[in-house]
Short mmCIF file of C-alpha atoms in Angstrom, two decimals:
data_model
loop_
_atom_site.label_atom_id
_atom_site.label_comp_id
_atom_site.label_asym_id
_atom_site.label_seq_id
_atom_site.Cartn_x
_atom_site.Cartn_y
_atom_site.Cartn_z
CA ALA A 1 -12.81 -6.30 -11.99
CA GLN A 2 -9.18 -6.35 -10.96
CA SER A 3 -8.97 -7.51 -7.38
CA VAL A 4 -6.79 -9.32 -4.87
CA SER A 5 -8.09 -11.85 -2.35
CA GLN A 6 -6.43 -12.77 0.90
CA HIS A 7 -8.15 -15.71 2.48
CA ASN A 8 -6.95 -15.42 6.04
CA HIS A 9 -7.91 -12.29 7.95
CA HIS A 10 -6.44 -13.31 11.29
CA VAL A 11 -3.82 -15.94 11.92
CA ILE A 12 -2.44 -16.92 15.31
CA LEU A 13 0.67 -19.09 15.48
CA SER A 14 3.15 -20.19 18.07
CA GLU A 15 6.82 -19.41 17.58
CA ALA A 16 8.60 -21.87 15.28
CA ALA A 17 5.39 -22.81 13.51
CA SER A 18 5.30 -22.65 9.73
CA LEU A 19 3.36 -19.92 7.98
CA GLU A 20 1.51 -19.83 4.71
CA LEU A 21 -0.71 -16.91 3.76
CA GLY A 22 -2.87 -17.19 0.68
CA CYS A 23 -3.20 -14.59 -2.05
CA ASN A 24 -5.14 -14.84 -5.29
CA TYR A 25 -5.56 -12.27 -8.02
CA SER A 26 -8.29 -11.95 -10.59
CA TYR A 27 -6.61 -11.10 -13.90
CA GLY A 28 -5.13 -13.43 -16.45
CA GLY A 29 -2.71 -11.06 -18.12
CA THR A 30 0.63 -9.63 -17.10
CA VAL A 31 0.94 -9.00 -13.39
CA ASN A 32 3.61 -7.89 -10.98
CA LEU A 33 3.14 -9.30 -7.49
CA PHE A 34 4.17 -8.01 -4.08
CA TRP A 35 3.92 -8.77 -0.40
CA TYR A 36 4.10 -5.83 1.98
CA VAL A 37 4.33 -5.98 5.77
CA GLN A 38 3.21 -3.40 8.31
CA TYR A 39 4.65 -3.79 11.80
CA PRO A 40 2.72 -2.13 14.63
CA GLY A 41 3.09 1.64 14.38
CA GLN A 42 5.25 1.51 11.28
CA HIS A 43 4.84 2.16 7.59
CA LEU A 44 4.29 -0.42 4.89
CA GLN A 45 7.51 -2.16 3.89
CA LEU A 46 8.21 -4.42 0.95
CA LEU A 47 8.87 -8.06 1.86
CA LEU A 48 9.33 -9.40 -1.65
CA LYS A 49 8.24 -8.95 -5.24
CA TYR A 50 7.84 -10.96 -8.42
CA PHE A 51 8.10 -9.52 -11.90
CA SER A 52 9.35 -12.42 -14.00
CA GLY A 53 11.72 -15.37 -13.98
CA ASP A 54 11.95 -17.93 -11.18
CA PRO A 55 8.46 -18.21 -9.69
CA LEU A 56 9.91 -18.91 -6.24
CA VAL A 57 10.90 -15.57 -4.81
CA LYS A 58 13.03 -15.03 -1.72
CA GLY A 59 12.44 -11.95 0.38
CA ILE A 60 13.73 -10.39 3.55
CA LYS A 61 13.60 -11.99 7.00
CA GLY A 62 13.33 -15.54 5.67
CA PHE A 63 10.07 -15.04 3.78
CA GLU A 64 9.44 -16.52 0.35
CA ALA A 65 6.53 -16.62 -2.06
CA GLU A 66 5.62 -18.81 -5.00
CA PHE A 67 3.90 -17.53 -8.12
CA ILE A 68 1.62 -20.18 -9.60
CA LYS A 69 0.22 -18.72 -12.79
CA SER A 70 -2.31 -21.51 -13.38
CA LYS A 71 -3.86 -20.85 -9.97
CA PHE A 72 -3.54 -17.04 -10.08
CA SER A 73 -1.84 -17.35 -6.71
CA PHE A 74 1.12 -15.82 -4.91
CA ASN A 75 1.22 -17.38 -1.45
CA LEU A 76 3.62 -16.18 1.21
CA ARG A 77 5.54 -18.70 3.29
CA LYS A 78 7.98 -18.83 6.15
CA PRO A 79 9.22 -22.14 7.60
CA SER A 80 9.53 -20.93 11.19
CA VAL A 81 7.94 -17.74 12.49
CA GLN A 82 9.23 -15.57 15.30
CA TRP A 83 7.42 -13.32 17.72
CA SER A 84 8.87 -10.35 15.80
CA ASP A 85 6.90 -11.42 12.71
CA THR A 86 3.72 -10.21 14.40
CA ALA A 87 2.37 -7.73 11.88
CA GLU A 88 -0.19 -7.19 9.15
CA TYR A 89 0.65 -8.65 5.76
CA PHE A 90 -0.71 -7.31 2.49
CA CYS A 91 -0.61 -8.92 -0.89
CA ALA A 92 -0.62 -6.43 -3.77
CA VAL A 93 -0.72 -6.65 -7.55
CA ILE A 94 0.13 -4.33 -10.40
CA TYR A 95 -2.02 -5.31 -13.34
CA GLY A 96 -0.57 -4.73 -16.81
CA GLY A 97 -0.48 -1.01 -17.60
CA ALA A 98 1.51 2.14 -17.28
CA THR A 99 0.41 3.44 -13.92
CA ASN A 100 2.11 0.92 -11.67
CA LYS A 101 -0.70 1.46 -9.17
CA LEU A 102 -0.92 -1.25 -6.55
CA ILE A 103 -4.15 -3.14 -5.93
CA PHE A 104 -4.07 -4.44 -2.36
CA GLY A 105 -5.78 -7.31 -0.65
CA THR A 106 -7.56 -6.74 2.66
CA GLY A 107 -4.59 -7.88 4.68
CA THR A 108 -3.86 -10.69 7.13
CA LEU A 109 -3.17 -9.90 10.74
CA LEU A 110 -0.58 -12.35 12.07
CA ALA A 111 -0.06 -12.77 15.79
CA VAL A 112 2.85 -14.95 16.88
CA GLN A 113 2.71 -16.16 20.44
CA PRO A 114 6.01 -16.72 22.28
CA ASP B 1 15.58 10.25 7.42
CA THR B 2 15.48 9.97 3.64
CA GLY B 3 12.18 8.09 3.40
CA VAL B 4 8.74 9.34 2.44
CA SER B 5 7.53 11.95 4.90
CA GLN B 6 3.91 12.81 5.58
CA ASN B 7 2.50 15.64 7.65
CA PRO B 8 0.63 15.87 9.84
CA ARG B 9 0.61 12.38 11.30
CA HIS B 10 -2.81 12.91 12.83
CA LYS B 11 -5.61 15.33 12.06
CA ILE B 12 -8.93 15.71 13.84
CA THR B 13 -11.40 18.01 12.16
CA LYS B 14 -15.03 18.91 12.38
CA ARG B 15 -17.38 17.84 9.65
CA GLY B 16 -17.56 20.46 6.93
CA GLN B 17 -14.05 21.80 7.45
CA ASN B 18 -11.30 21.64 4.83
CA VAL B 19 -8.07 19.77 5.49
CA THR B 20 -4.77 19.56 3.63
CA PHE B 21 -2.10 16.91 3.92
CA ARG B 22 1.45 17.06 2.66
CA CYS B 23 3.73 14.37 1.29
CA ASP B 24 7.46 14.71 0.68
CA PRO B 25 8.66 11.81 -1.45
CA ILE B 26 12.16 10.39 -1.68
CA SER B 27 14.08 13.09 -3.52
CA GLU B 28 14.96 11.29 -6.76
CA HIS B 29 11.55 9.67 -7.14
CA ASN B 30 9.48 11.00 -10.01
CA ARG B 31 6.27 9.10 -9.27
CA LEU B 32 4.07 9.88 -6.32
CA TYR B 33 0.93 7.99 -5.28
CA TRP B 34 -1.86 8.66 -2.81
CA TYR B 35 -3.78 5.81 -1.21
CA ARG B 36 -6.52 5.65 1.41
CA GLN B 37 -6.83 2.91 4.00
CA THR B 38 -9.82 2.29 6.22
CA LEU B 39 -10.05 -0.11 9.13
CA GLY B 40 -9.91 -3.73 8.07
CA GLN B 41 -9.10 -2.92 4.46
CA GLY B 42 -5.99 -2.73 2.38
CA PRO B 43 -4.88 0.59 0.91
CA GLU B 44 -6.97 1.82 -2.03
CA PHE B 45 -5.46 3.80 -4.87
CA LEU B 46 -6.59 7.43 -5.13
CA THR B 47 -4.31 9.18 -7.61
CA TYR B 48 -0.77 9.38 -8.92
CA PHE B 49 1.66 11.88 -10.39
CA GLN B 50 4.50 11.52 -12.83
CA ASN B 51 6.62 14.55 -11.94
CA GLU B 52 4.07 17.40 -11.74
CA ALA B 53 1.46 15.80 -14.01
CA GLN B 54 -1.51 14.07 -12.40
CA LEU B 55 -2.00 11.10 -14.70
CA GLU B 56 -4.76 9.07 -13.09
CA LYS B 57 -7.52 9.59 -10.56
CA SER B 58 -9.62 6.88 -9.00
CA ARG B 59 -13.39 7.07 -8.98
CA LEU B 60 -12.96 7.11 -5.19
CA LEU B 61 -11.65 10.64 -5.54
CA SER B 62 -14.79 12.74 -5.42
CA ASP B 63 -14.82 16.37 -6.49
CA ARG B 64 -14.21 17.34 -2.85
CA PHE B 65 -10.72 15.88 -3.15
CA SER B 66 -7.91 17.59 -4.98
CA ALA B 67 -4.25 16.73 -5.21
CA GLU B 68 -1.36 18.76 -6.53
CA ARG B 69 2.34 18.36 -7.10
CA PRO B 70 3.26 21.78 -8.40
CA LYS B 71 7.00 21.45 -8.85
CA GLY B 72 7.23 17.71 -9.17
CA SER B 73 8.55 17.37 -5.64
CA PHE B 74 6.16 17.45 -2.65
CA SER B 75 2.45 16.87 -3.04
CA THR B 76 -0.64 18.04 -1.20
CA LEU B 77 -3.99 16.35 -0.86
CA GLU B 78 -6.90 18.60 0.08
CA ILE B 79 -10.33 17.47 1.19
CA GLN B 80 -13.02 20.10 1.15
CA ARG B 81 -16.20 19.98 3.25
CA THR B 82 -15.06 16.87 5.09
CA GLU B 83 -17.56 14.13 5.89
CA GLN B 84 -17.39 11.41 8.52
CA GLY B 85 -16.85 8.87 5.76
CA ASP B 86 -13.56 10.59 4.93
CA SER B 87 -12.09 9.32 8.20
CA ALA B 88 -9.22 7.07 7.17
CA MET B 89 -5.45 6.76 6.95
CA TYR B 90 -4.12 8.62 3.91
CA LEU B 91 -0.91 7.09 2.60
CA CYS B 92 1.63 8.50 0.21
CA ALA B 93 4.13 6.44 -1.73
CA SER B 94 6.85 7.25 -4.21
CA SER B 95 8.88 5.36 -6.76
CA ARG B 96 11.41 5.95 -9.49
CA GLU B 97 10.31 5.17 -13.01
CA PRO B 98 10.71 3.90 -15.66
CA GLY B 99 11.00 0.31 -14.64
CA ASN B 100 9.01 -1.69 -12.17
CA THR B 101 10.70 -0.41 -9.07
CA GLU B 102 9.56 -0.61 -5.49
CA ALA B 103 7.07 1.89 -4.10
CA PHE B 104 8.15 3.30 -0.73
CA PHE B 105 5.40 4.30 1.66
CA GLY B 106 5.19 7.03 4.25
CA GLN B 107 3.69 6.50 7.69
CA GLY B 108 0.45 8.12 6.66
CA THR B 109 -1.85 10.83 7.96
CA ARG B 110 -4.71 9.60 10.08
CA LEU B 111 -7.79 11.75 9.57
CA THR B 112 -10.67 11.70 12.01
CA VAL B 113 -13.77 13.68 11.12
CA VAL B 114 -16.04 14.36 14.09
#
């Protein structure tokens, strides 16, 4: 079945620490990959996306993600987190097809302590 | 605000009652998606429209659920004979196709069935 796994459900970091959130998907064909963020009380917003080309993708607010096809992974990274990065992060995948429906992971709740 | 708008933001209803939610997508977006999110989970796809045509429905969408997009603009999601298990956040998203463009999400309607 098409699915997305996020390994970390809760992450607590101090400001300036580095962040890496894991994401793996289950399908070996064509995929489009996304990371969404949901700040407290706000709607889901796109952080970054990968469709093709350079597997290292830069997003907003200093986030980046690397697509590693051989590992079916699309991990999110940020070298130095800030308190304002406290949010829930969702990895999502569009598996090959016409619908463009997103399959989401269960999310990772990140708390950054000042 | 030119984003995706959902109404109401919150709905409390008694079990067995019918409820209807509305989604107004971004005006030039021809695709509209409904997702459901429960606590501790990522959003799950329910259904999507290309203009006024409903092109896919998830198995999660029981026969008590119906969605419409009569003029290819706003959409409604109705739940008949609500059950406690229907309690969730109902999210709407829209995008412009063709092309793998970003889906923009609304803030959701939180349904509580008591």
